[in-house]
Short mmCIF file of C-alpha atoms in Angstrom, two decimals:
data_model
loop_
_atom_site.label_atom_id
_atom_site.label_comp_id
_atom_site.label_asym_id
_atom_site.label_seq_id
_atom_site.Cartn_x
_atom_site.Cartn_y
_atom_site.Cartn_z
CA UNK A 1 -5.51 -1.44 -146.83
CA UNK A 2 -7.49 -4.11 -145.39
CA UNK A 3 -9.46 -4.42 -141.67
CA UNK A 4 -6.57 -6.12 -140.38
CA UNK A 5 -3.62 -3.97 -141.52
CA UNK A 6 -5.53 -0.83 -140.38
CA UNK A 7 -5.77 -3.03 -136.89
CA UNK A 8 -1.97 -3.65 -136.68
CA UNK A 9 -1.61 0.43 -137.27
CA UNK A 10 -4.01 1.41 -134.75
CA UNK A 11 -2.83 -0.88 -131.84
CA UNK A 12 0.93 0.49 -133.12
CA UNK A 13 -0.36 4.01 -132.65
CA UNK A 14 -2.32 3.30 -129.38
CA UNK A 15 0.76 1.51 -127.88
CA UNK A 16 3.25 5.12 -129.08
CA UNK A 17 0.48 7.53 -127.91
CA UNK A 18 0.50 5.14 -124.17
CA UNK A 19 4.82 5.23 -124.00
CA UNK A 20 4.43 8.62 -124.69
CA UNK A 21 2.07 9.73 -122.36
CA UNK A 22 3.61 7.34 -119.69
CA UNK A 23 6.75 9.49 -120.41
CA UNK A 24 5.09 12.72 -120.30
CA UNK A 25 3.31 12.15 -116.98
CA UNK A 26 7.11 10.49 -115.66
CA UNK A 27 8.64 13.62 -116.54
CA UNK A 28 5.60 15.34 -114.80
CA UNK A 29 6.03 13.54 -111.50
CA UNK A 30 9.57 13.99 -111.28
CA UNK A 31 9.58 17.65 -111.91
CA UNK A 32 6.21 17.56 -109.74
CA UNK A 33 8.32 18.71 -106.57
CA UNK A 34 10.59 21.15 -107.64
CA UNK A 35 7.54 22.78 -109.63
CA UNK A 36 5.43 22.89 -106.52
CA UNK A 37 8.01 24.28 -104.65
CA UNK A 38 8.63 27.10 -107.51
CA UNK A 39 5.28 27.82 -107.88
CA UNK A 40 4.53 28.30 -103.93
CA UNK A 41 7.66 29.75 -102.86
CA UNK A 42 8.08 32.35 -105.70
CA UNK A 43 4.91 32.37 -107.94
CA UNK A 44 2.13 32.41 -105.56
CA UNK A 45 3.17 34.90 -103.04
CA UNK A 46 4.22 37.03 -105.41
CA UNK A 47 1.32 36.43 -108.21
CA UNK A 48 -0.65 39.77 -106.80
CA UNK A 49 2.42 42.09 -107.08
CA UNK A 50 3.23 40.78 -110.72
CA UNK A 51 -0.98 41.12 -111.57
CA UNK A 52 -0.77 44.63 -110.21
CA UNK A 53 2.91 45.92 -111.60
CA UNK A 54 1.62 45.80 -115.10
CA UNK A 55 -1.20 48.78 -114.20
CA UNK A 56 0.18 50.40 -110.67
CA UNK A 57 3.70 51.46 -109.99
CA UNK A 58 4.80 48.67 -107.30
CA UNK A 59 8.31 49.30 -106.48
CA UNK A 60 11.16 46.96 -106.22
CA UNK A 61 10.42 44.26 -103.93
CA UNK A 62 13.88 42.09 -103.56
CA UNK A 63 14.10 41.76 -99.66
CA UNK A 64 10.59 40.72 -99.58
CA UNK A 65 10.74 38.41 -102.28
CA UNK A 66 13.72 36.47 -100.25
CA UNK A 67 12.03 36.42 -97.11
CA UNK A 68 9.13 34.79 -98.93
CA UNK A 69 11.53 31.87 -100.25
CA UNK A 70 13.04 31.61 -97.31
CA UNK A 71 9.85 31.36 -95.12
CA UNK A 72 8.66 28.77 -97.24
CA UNK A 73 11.78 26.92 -97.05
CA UNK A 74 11.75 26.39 -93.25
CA UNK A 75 7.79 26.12 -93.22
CA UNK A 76 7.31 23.19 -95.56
CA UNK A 77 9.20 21.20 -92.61
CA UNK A 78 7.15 23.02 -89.80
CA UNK A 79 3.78 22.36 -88.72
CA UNK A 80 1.17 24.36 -90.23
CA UNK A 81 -0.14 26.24 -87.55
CA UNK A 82 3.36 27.53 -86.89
CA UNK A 83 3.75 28.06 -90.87
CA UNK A 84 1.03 30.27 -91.02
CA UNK A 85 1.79 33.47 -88.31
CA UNK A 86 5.25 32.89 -90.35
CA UNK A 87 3.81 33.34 -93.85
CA UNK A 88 1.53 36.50 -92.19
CA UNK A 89 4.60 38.15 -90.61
CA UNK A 90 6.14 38.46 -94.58
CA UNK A 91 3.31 39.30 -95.91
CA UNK A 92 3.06 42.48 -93.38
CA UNK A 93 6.51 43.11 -94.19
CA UNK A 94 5.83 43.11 -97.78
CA UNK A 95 3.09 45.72 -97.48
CA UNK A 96 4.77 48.00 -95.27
CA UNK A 97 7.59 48.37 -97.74
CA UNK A 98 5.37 49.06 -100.19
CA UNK A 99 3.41 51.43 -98.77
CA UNK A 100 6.21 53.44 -97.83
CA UNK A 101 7.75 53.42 -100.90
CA UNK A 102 4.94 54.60 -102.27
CA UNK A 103 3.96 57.51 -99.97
CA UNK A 104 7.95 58.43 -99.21
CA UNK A 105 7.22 57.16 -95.50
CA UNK A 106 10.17 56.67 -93.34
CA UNK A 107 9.47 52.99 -91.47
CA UNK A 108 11.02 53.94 -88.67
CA UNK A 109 7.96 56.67 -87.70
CA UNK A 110 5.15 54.46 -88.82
CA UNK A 111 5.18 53.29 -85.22
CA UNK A 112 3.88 56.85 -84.41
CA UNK A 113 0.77 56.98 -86.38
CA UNK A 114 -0.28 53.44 -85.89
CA UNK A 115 -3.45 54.23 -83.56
CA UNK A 116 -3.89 57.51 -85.67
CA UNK A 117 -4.39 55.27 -88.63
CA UNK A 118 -8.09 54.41 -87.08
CA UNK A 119 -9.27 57.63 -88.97
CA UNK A 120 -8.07 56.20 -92.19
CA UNK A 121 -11.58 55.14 -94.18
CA UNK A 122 -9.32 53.04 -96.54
CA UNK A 123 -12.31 50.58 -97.75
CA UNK A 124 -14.05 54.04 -98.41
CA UNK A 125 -11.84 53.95 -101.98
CA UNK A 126 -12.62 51.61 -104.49
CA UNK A 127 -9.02 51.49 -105.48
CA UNK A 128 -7.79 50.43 -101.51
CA UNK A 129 -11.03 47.84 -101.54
CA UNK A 130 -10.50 46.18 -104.26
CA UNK A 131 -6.54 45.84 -103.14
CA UNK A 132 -7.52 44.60 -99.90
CA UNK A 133 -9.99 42.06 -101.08
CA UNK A 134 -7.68 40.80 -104.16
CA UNK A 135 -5.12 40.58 -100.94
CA UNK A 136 -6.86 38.80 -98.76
CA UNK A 137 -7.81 36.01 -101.89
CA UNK A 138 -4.07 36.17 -102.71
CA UNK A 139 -2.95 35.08 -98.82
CA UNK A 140 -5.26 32.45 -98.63
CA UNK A 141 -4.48 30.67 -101.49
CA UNK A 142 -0.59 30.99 -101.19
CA UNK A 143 -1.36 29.64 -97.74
CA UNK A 144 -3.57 26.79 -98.77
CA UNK A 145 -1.30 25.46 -101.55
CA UNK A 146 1.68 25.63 -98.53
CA UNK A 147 -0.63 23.42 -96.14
CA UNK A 148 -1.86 21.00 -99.19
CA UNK A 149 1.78 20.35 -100.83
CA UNK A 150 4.10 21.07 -98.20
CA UNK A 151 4.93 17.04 -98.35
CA UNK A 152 6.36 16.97 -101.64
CA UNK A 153 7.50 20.35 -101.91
CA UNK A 154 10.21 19.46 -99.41
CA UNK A 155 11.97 17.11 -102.22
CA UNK A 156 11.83 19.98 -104.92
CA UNK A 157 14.90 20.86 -106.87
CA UNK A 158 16.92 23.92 -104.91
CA UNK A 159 19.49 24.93 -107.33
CA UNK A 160 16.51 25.65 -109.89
CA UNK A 161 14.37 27.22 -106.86
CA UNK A 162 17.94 29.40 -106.70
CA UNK A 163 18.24 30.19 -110.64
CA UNK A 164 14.44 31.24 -110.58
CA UNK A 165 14.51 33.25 -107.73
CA UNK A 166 17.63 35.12 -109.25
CA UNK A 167 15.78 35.65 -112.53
CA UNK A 168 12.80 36.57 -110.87
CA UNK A 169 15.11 39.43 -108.53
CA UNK A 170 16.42 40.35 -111.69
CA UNK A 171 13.35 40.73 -113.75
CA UNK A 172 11.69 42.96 -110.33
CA UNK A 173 14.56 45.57 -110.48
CA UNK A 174 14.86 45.94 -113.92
CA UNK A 175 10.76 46.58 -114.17
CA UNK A 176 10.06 48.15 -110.70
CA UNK A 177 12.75 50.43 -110.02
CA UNK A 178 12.66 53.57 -110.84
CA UNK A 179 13.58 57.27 -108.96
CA UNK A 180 9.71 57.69 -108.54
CA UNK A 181 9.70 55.23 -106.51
CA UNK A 182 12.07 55.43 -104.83
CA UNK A 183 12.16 58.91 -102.36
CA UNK A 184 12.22 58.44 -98.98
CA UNK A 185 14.41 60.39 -96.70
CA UNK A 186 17.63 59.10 -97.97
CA UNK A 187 16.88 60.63 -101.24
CA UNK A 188 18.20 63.71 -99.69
CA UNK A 189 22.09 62.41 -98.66
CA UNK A 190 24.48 63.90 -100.50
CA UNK A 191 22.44 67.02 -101.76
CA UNK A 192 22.19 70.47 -100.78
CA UNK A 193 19.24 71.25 -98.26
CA UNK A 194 16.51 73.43 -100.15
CA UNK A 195 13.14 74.77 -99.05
CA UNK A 196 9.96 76.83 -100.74
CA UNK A 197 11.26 79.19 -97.28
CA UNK A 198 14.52 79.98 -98.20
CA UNK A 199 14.32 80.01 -102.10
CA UNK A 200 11.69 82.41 -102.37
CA UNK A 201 13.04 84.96 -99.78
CA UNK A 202 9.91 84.32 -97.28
CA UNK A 203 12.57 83.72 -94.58
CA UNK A 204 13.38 87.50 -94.63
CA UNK A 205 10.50 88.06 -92.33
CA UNK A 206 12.03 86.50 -89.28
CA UNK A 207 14.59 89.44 -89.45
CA UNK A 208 13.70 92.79 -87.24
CA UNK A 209 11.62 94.76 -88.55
CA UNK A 210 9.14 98.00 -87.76
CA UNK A 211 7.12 96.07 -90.75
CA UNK A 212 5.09 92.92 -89.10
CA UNK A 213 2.41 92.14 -92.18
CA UNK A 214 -0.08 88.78 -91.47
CA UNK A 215 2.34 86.04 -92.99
CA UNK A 216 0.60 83.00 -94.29
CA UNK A 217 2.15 79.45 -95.00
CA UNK A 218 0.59 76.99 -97.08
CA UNK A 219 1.86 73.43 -97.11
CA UNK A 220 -0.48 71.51 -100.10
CA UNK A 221 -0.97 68.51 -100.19
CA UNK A 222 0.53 66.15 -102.82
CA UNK A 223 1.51 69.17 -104.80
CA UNK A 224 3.80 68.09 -107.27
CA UNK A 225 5.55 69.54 -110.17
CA UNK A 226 4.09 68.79 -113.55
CA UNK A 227 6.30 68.30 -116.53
CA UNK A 228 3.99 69.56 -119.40
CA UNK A 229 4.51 73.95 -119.13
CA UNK A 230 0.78 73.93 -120.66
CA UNK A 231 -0.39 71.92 -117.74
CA UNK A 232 1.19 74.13 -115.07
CA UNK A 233 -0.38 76.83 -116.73
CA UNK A 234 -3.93 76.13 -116.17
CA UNK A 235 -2.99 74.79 -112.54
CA UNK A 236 -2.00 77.59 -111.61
CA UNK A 237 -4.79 80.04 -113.58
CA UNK A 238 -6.06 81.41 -110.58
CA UNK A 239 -2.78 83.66 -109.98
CA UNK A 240 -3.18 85.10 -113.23
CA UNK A 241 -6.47 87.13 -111.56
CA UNK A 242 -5.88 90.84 -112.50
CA UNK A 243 -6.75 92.18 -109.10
CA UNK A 244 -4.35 89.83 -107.70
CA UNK A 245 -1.52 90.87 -109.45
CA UNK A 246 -2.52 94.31 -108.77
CA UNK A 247 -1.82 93.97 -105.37
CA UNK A 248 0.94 91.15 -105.10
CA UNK A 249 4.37 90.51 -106.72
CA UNK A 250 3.54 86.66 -107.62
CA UNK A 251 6.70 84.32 -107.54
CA UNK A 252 6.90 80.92 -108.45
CA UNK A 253 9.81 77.93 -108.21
CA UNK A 254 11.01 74.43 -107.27
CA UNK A 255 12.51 72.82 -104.55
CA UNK A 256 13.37 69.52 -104.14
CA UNK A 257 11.71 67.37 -101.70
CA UNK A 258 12.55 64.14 -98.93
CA UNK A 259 10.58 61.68 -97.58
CA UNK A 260 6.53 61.91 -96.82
CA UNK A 261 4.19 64.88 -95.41
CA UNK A 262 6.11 65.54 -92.20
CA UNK A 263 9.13 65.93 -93.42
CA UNK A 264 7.91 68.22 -96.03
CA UNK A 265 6.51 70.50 -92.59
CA UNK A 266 10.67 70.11 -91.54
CA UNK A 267 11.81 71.26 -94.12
CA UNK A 268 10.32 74.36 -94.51
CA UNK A 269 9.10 75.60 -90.54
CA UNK A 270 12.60 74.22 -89.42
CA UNK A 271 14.90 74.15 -92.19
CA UNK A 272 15.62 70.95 -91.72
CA UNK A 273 15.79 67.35 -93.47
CA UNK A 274 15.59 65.77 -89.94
CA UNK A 275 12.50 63.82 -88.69
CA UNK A 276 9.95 65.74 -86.60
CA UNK A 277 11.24 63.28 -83.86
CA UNK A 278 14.17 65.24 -83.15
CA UNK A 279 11.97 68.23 -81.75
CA UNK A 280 10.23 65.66 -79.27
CA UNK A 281 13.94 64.39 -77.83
CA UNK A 282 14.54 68.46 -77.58
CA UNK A 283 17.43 68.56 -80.13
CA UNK A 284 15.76 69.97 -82.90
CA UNK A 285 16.49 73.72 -84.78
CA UNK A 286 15.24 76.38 -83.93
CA UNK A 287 11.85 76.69 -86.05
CA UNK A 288 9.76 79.50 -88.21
CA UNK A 289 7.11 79.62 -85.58
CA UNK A 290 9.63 80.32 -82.99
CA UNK A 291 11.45 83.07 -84.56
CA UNK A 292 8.41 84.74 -85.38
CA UNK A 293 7.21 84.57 -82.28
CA UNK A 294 10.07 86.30 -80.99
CA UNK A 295 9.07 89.20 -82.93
CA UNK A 296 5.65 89.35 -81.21
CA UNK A 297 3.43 87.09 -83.51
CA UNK A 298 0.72 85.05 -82.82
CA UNK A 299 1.43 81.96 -84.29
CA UNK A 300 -1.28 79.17 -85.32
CA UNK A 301 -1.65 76.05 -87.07
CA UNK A 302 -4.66 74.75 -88.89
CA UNK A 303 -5.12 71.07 -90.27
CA UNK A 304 -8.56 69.81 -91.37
CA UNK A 305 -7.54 66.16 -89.92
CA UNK A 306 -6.53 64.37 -86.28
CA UNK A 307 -3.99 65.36 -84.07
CA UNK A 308 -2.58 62.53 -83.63
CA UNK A 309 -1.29 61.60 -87.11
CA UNK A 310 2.43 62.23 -87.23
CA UNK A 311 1.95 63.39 -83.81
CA UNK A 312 1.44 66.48 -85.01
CA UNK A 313 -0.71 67.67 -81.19
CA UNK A 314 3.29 66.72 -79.80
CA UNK A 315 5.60 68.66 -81.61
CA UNK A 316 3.95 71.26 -83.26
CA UNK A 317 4.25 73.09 -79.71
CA UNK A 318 7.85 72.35 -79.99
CA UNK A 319 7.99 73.57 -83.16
CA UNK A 320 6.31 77.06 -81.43
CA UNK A 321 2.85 77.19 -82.35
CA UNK A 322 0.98 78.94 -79.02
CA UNK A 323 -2.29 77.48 -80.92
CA UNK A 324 -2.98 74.41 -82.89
CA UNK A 325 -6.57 73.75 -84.94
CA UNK A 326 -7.40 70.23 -86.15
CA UNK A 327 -10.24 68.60 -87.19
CA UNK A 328 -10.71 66.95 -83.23
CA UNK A 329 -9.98 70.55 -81.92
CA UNK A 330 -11.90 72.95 -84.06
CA UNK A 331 -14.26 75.53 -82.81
CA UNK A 332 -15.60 76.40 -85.97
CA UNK A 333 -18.77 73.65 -86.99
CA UNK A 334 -17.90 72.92 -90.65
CA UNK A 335 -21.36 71.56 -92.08
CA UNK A 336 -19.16 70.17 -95.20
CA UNK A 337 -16.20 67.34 -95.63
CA UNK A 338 -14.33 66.25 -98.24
CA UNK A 339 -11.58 63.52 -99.17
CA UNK A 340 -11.48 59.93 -99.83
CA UNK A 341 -9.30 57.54 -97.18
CA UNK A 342 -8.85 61.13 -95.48
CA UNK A 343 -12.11 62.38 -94.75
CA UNK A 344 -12.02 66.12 -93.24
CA UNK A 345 -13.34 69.92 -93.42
CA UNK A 346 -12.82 70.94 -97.37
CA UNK A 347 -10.09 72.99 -98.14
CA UNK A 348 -11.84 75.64 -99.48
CA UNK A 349 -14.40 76.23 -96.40
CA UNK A 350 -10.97 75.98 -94.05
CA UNK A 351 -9.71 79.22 -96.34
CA UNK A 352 -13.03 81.14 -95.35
CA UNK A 353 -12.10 80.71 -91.52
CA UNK A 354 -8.20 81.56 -92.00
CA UNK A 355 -9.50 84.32 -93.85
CA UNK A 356 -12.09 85.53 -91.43
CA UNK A 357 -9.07 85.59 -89.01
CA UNK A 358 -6.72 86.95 -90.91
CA UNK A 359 -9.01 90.49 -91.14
CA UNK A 360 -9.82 90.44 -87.74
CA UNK A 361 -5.97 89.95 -86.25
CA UNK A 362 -4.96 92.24 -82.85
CA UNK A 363 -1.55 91.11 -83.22
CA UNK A 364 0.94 90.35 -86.20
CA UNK A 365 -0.80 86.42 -86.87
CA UNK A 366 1.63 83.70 -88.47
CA UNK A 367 -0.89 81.14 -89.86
CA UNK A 368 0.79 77.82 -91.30
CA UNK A 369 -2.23 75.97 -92.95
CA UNK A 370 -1.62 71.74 -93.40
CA UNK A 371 -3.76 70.79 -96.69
CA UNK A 372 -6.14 67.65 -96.94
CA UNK A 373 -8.43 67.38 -99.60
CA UNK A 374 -5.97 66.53 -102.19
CA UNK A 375 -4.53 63.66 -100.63
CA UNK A 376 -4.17 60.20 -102.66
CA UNK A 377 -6.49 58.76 -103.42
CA UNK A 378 -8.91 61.68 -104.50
CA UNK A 379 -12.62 61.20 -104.88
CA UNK A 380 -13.30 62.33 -108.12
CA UNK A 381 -15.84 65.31 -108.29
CA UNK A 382 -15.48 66.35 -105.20
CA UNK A 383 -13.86 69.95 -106.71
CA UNK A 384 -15.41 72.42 -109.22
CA UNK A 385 -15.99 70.35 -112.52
CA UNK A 386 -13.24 73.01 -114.10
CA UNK A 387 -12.41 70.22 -117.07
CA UNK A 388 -13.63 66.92 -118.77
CA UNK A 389 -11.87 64.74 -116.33
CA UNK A 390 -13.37 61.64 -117.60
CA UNK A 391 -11.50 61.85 -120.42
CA UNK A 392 -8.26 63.25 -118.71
CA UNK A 393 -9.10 66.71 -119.70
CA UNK A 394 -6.46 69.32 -120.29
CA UNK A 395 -4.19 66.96 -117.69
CA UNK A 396 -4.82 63.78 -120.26
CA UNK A 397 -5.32 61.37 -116.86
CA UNK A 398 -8.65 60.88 -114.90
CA UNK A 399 -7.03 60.88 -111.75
CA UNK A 400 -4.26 63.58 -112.48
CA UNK A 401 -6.92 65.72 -113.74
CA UNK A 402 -9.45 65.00 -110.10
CA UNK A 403 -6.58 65.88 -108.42
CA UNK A 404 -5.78 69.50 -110.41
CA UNK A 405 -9.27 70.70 -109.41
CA UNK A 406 -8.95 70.46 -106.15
CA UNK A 407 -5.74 72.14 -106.05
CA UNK A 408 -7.47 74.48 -108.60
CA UNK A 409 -10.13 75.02 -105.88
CA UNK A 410 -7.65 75.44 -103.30
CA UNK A 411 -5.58 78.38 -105.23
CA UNK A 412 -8.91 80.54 -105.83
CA UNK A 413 -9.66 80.82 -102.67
CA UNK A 414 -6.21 81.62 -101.31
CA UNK A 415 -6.49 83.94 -104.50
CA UNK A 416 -9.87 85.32 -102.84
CA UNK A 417 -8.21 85.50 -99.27
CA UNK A 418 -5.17 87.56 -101.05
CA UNK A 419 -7.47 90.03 -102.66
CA UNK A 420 -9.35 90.58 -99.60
CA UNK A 421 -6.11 90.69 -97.21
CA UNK A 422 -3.95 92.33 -99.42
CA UNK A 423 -0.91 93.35 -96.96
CA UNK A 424 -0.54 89.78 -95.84
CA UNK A 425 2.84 87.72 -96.61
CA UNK A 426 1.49 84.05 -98.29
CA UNK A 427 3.56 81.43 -99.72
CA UNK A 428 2.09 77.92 -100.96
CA UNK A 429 4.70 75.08 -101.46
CA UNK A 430 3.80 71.22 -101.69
CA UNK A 431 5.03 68.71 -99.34
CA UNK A 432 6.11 66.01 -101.37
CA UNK A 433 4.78 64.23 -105.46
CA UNK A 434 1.92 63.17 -105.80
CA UNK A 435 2.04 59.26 -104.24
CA UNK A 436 -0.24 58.35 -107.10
CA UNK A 437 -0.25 54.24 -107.74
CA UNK A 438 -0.59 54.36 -111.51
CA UNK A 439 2.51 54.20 -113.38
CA UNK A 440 0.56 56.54 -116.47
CA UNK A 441 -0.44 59.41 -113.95
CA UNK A 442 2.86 58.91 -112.00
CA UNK A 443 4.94 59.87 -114.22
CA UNK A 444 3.52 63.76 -115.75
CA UNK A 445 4.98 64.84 -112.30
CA UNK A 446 8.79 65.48 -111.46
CA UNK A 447 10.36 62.36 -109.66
CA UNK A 448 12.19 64.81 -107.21
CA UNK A 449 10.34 68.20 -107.22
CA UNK A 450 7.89 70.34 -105.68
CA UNK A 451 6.63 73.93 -106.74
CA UNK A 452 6.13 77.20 -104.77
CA UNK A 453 4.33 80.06 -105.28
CA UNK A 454 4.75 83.15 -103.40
CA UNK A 455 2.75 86.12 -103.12
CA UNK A 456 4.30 89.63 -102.06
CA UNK A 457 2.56 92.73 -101.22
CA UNK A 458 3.19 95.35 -103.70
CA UNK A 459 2.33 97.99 -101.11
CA UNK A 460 3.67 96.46 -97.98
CA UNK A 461 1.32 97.42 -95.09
CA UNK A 462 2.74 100.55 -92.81
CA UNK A 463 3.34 99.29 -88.76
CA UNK A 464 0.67 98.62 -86.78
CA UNK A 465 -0.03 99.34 -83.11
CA UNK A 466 -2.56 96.38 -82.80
CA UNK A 467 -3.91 96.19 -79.43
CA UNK A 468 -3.28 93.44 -76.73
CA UNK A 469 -6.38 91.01 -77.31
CA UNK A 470 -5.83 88.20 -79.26
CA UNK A 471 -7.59 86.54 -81.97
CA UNK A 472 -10.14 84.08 -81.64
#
């Protein structure tokens, strides 16, 4: 082929490659609009969930998702600076449901602990710094890309904004929901009321009489129920001491569980699924504290952090504590603290002082003791180093593993307490599952299920004439 016929083919080949491109980039600019409008109503503020679904457990997000289209429908014909407080207020919303999905809150409380939420060190966890930061990059570009191509975004295509925003609702509730994920206080309609109380016959000692042993209640934090039998058995090793079992009649069971920390405390001082709101409007049941009192205990509460979250310095009086201990009230100088986001005296120091007081009651003493430490997220070796958690130990998961020694820590030294109080009543039940984020460690624990443990005297202690003095 000559210089001349390879000429003719190259100019033939320049002029395809120039119809095609002009085609390509025609096709480009007249799908430019409805892809912009795609991309910043749907992709962008929802590009952090997606990122973060495939490694945490985000739950379904549908109503946010809409609100997010929506917003961005009426902002691209608003002016920015009224776009923006817009774009804020959804992405607040989208958090908060989140959040409470997560941790089994009930929205309508949060309202409650919003100055209480000051003593939350949340940028203290990598995990909550990192979320916050990635956040805060996510907002700003979602808003940016609104301000830059809100022009043409208004002449995108909203029959396929429709068909991707129903494939993209589909997609989130086919992924993201799951049981797990979904137990907030509704998860308990329709099902018989249970408690760690009831179940394990610790309610027994509200009825008269002549016998008026030390009762202890433990509520633990995050306790849930694992699903491996092996696993359970080295959590709960510490019961197995020989001395222990000497002394106490060791039960242990499940109850199912509603809703976040507070209503865990309902359900088993109160016997109720209601919030702790219903004590502060003065229609609430008559509670554990109360009917113990009524049989001439002194009755106490100890938590290692404020007073003010869940308004616990409000209602626990209603509830009929004559005494409440928390970390802004305590007498006793704790030279150690624990915890991640929730930073207070360590468990295990708090069971020295119940303990001390215990031994030294002048009156029958009802002690209900809040847990901390274990609280999500957990620092990791902050407990005994019981296991190889950096490889998941015996619990096959870093952070399920963190979490097991400090309950292990916990149940040694309510072990040690029993042992060294042995007539005293003690039951430890968790409040709710583990609110962990990661779908892998989420999921070793029962969806729906908490455990209790109860230890009963063997040799229940004879009555008592205690004298008239109370404890310190």
């Amino acid at each position: 082929m000559d210089s001349a016929e390879n000429g003719f083919v190259d100019a033939r080949e320049t002029v395809r490659e120039r119809v095609g491109g002009w085609a390509v980039r025609r096709r480009i600019a007249q799908a430019g609009p409805t892809l912009l409008l795609v991309v910043g109503a749907l992709l962008l503020p929802n590009a952090l969930a997606i990122l973060a679904s495939l490694w945490i457990g985000i739950p379904a997000r549908s109503a946010p998702i809409a609100a997010y289209v929506v917003v961005i429908l009426v902002g691209i014909r608003l002016p920015p600076l009224a776009v923006v407080p817009l774009y804020l207020t959804v992405v607040a919303f989208d958090l908060l449901m989140i959040v409470s999905e997560i941790f089994f809150l009930d929205i309508g409380s949060i309202h409650h602990n919003l100055d209480a939420l000051t003593h939350v060190r949340l940028l203290s966890s990598p995990l909550y710094a990192g979320l916050t930061a990635a956040l805060t990059a996510f907002v700003a570009a979602g808003l940016w890309f609104l301000v830059r191509y809100r022009a043409p975004m208004v002449r995108g295509n909203r029959i396929v904004l429709a068909l991707a925003v129903s494939g993209f609702l589909f997609a989130d509730i086919a992924i993201n929901s799951s049981a797990s994920l979904s137990l907030g206080p509704a998860a308990a309609i329709g099902q018989p009321f249970q408690s760690a109380v009831q179940a394990s016959g610790f309610a027994a000692l509200t009825e008269p009489s002549p016998r008026k042993p030390n009762v202890l209640l433990v509520l633990v934090g995050s306790l849930g129920v694992l699903r491996d039998p092996r696993q359970r058995e080295v959590l709960f090793s510490a019961f197995d001491d020989a001395a222990l079992r000497e002394a106490f009649s060791i039960t242990t069971g499940t109850t199912s569980f509603f809703g976040a920390t507070s209503y865990g405390e309902m359900r088993e001082l109160c016997h109720s699924r209601s919030a702790y709101t219903v004590l502060l409007d003065g229609h609430g049941p008559t509670c554990l504290p109360v009917q113990l009192a009524a049989r001439g205990y002194r009755t106490v509460s100890v938590h290692g952090f404020t007073s003010a979250f869940y308004d616990r310095s409000s209602w626990y009086p209603k509830a009929g504590f004559v005494r409440s201990v928390f970390q802004d009230t305590a007498t006793t100088a704790y030279t150690r603290h624990c915890g991640g986001a929730f930073v207070g005296p360590c468990d295990v120091d708090i069971a020295e002082t119940i303990d001390d007081r215990l031994s030294k009651a002048t009156q029958p003493l009802f002690v209900y003791w809040v847990t901390l430490n274990s609280h999500v997220p957990v620092r990791p070796g902050e407990a005994t180093p019981r296991h190889d958690c950096k490889t998941g130990g015996p619990f096959g998961d870093p952070e399920v593993c963190a979490m097991a020694e400090i309950w292990e820590d916990l149940f040694a030294a309510v072990s040690r307490l029993a042992i060294r109080n042995p007539g005293t009543e003690i039951l430890l039940v968790g409040d709710h599952a583990p609110p962990l984020w990661r779908r892998a460690a989420r999921v070793r624990f029962e969806p729906d299920r908490v455990p209790w443990i109860r230890l009963a005297p063997h040799h229940p202690a004879t009555p008592v004439l205690y004298r008239t003095a109370s404890p310190q």
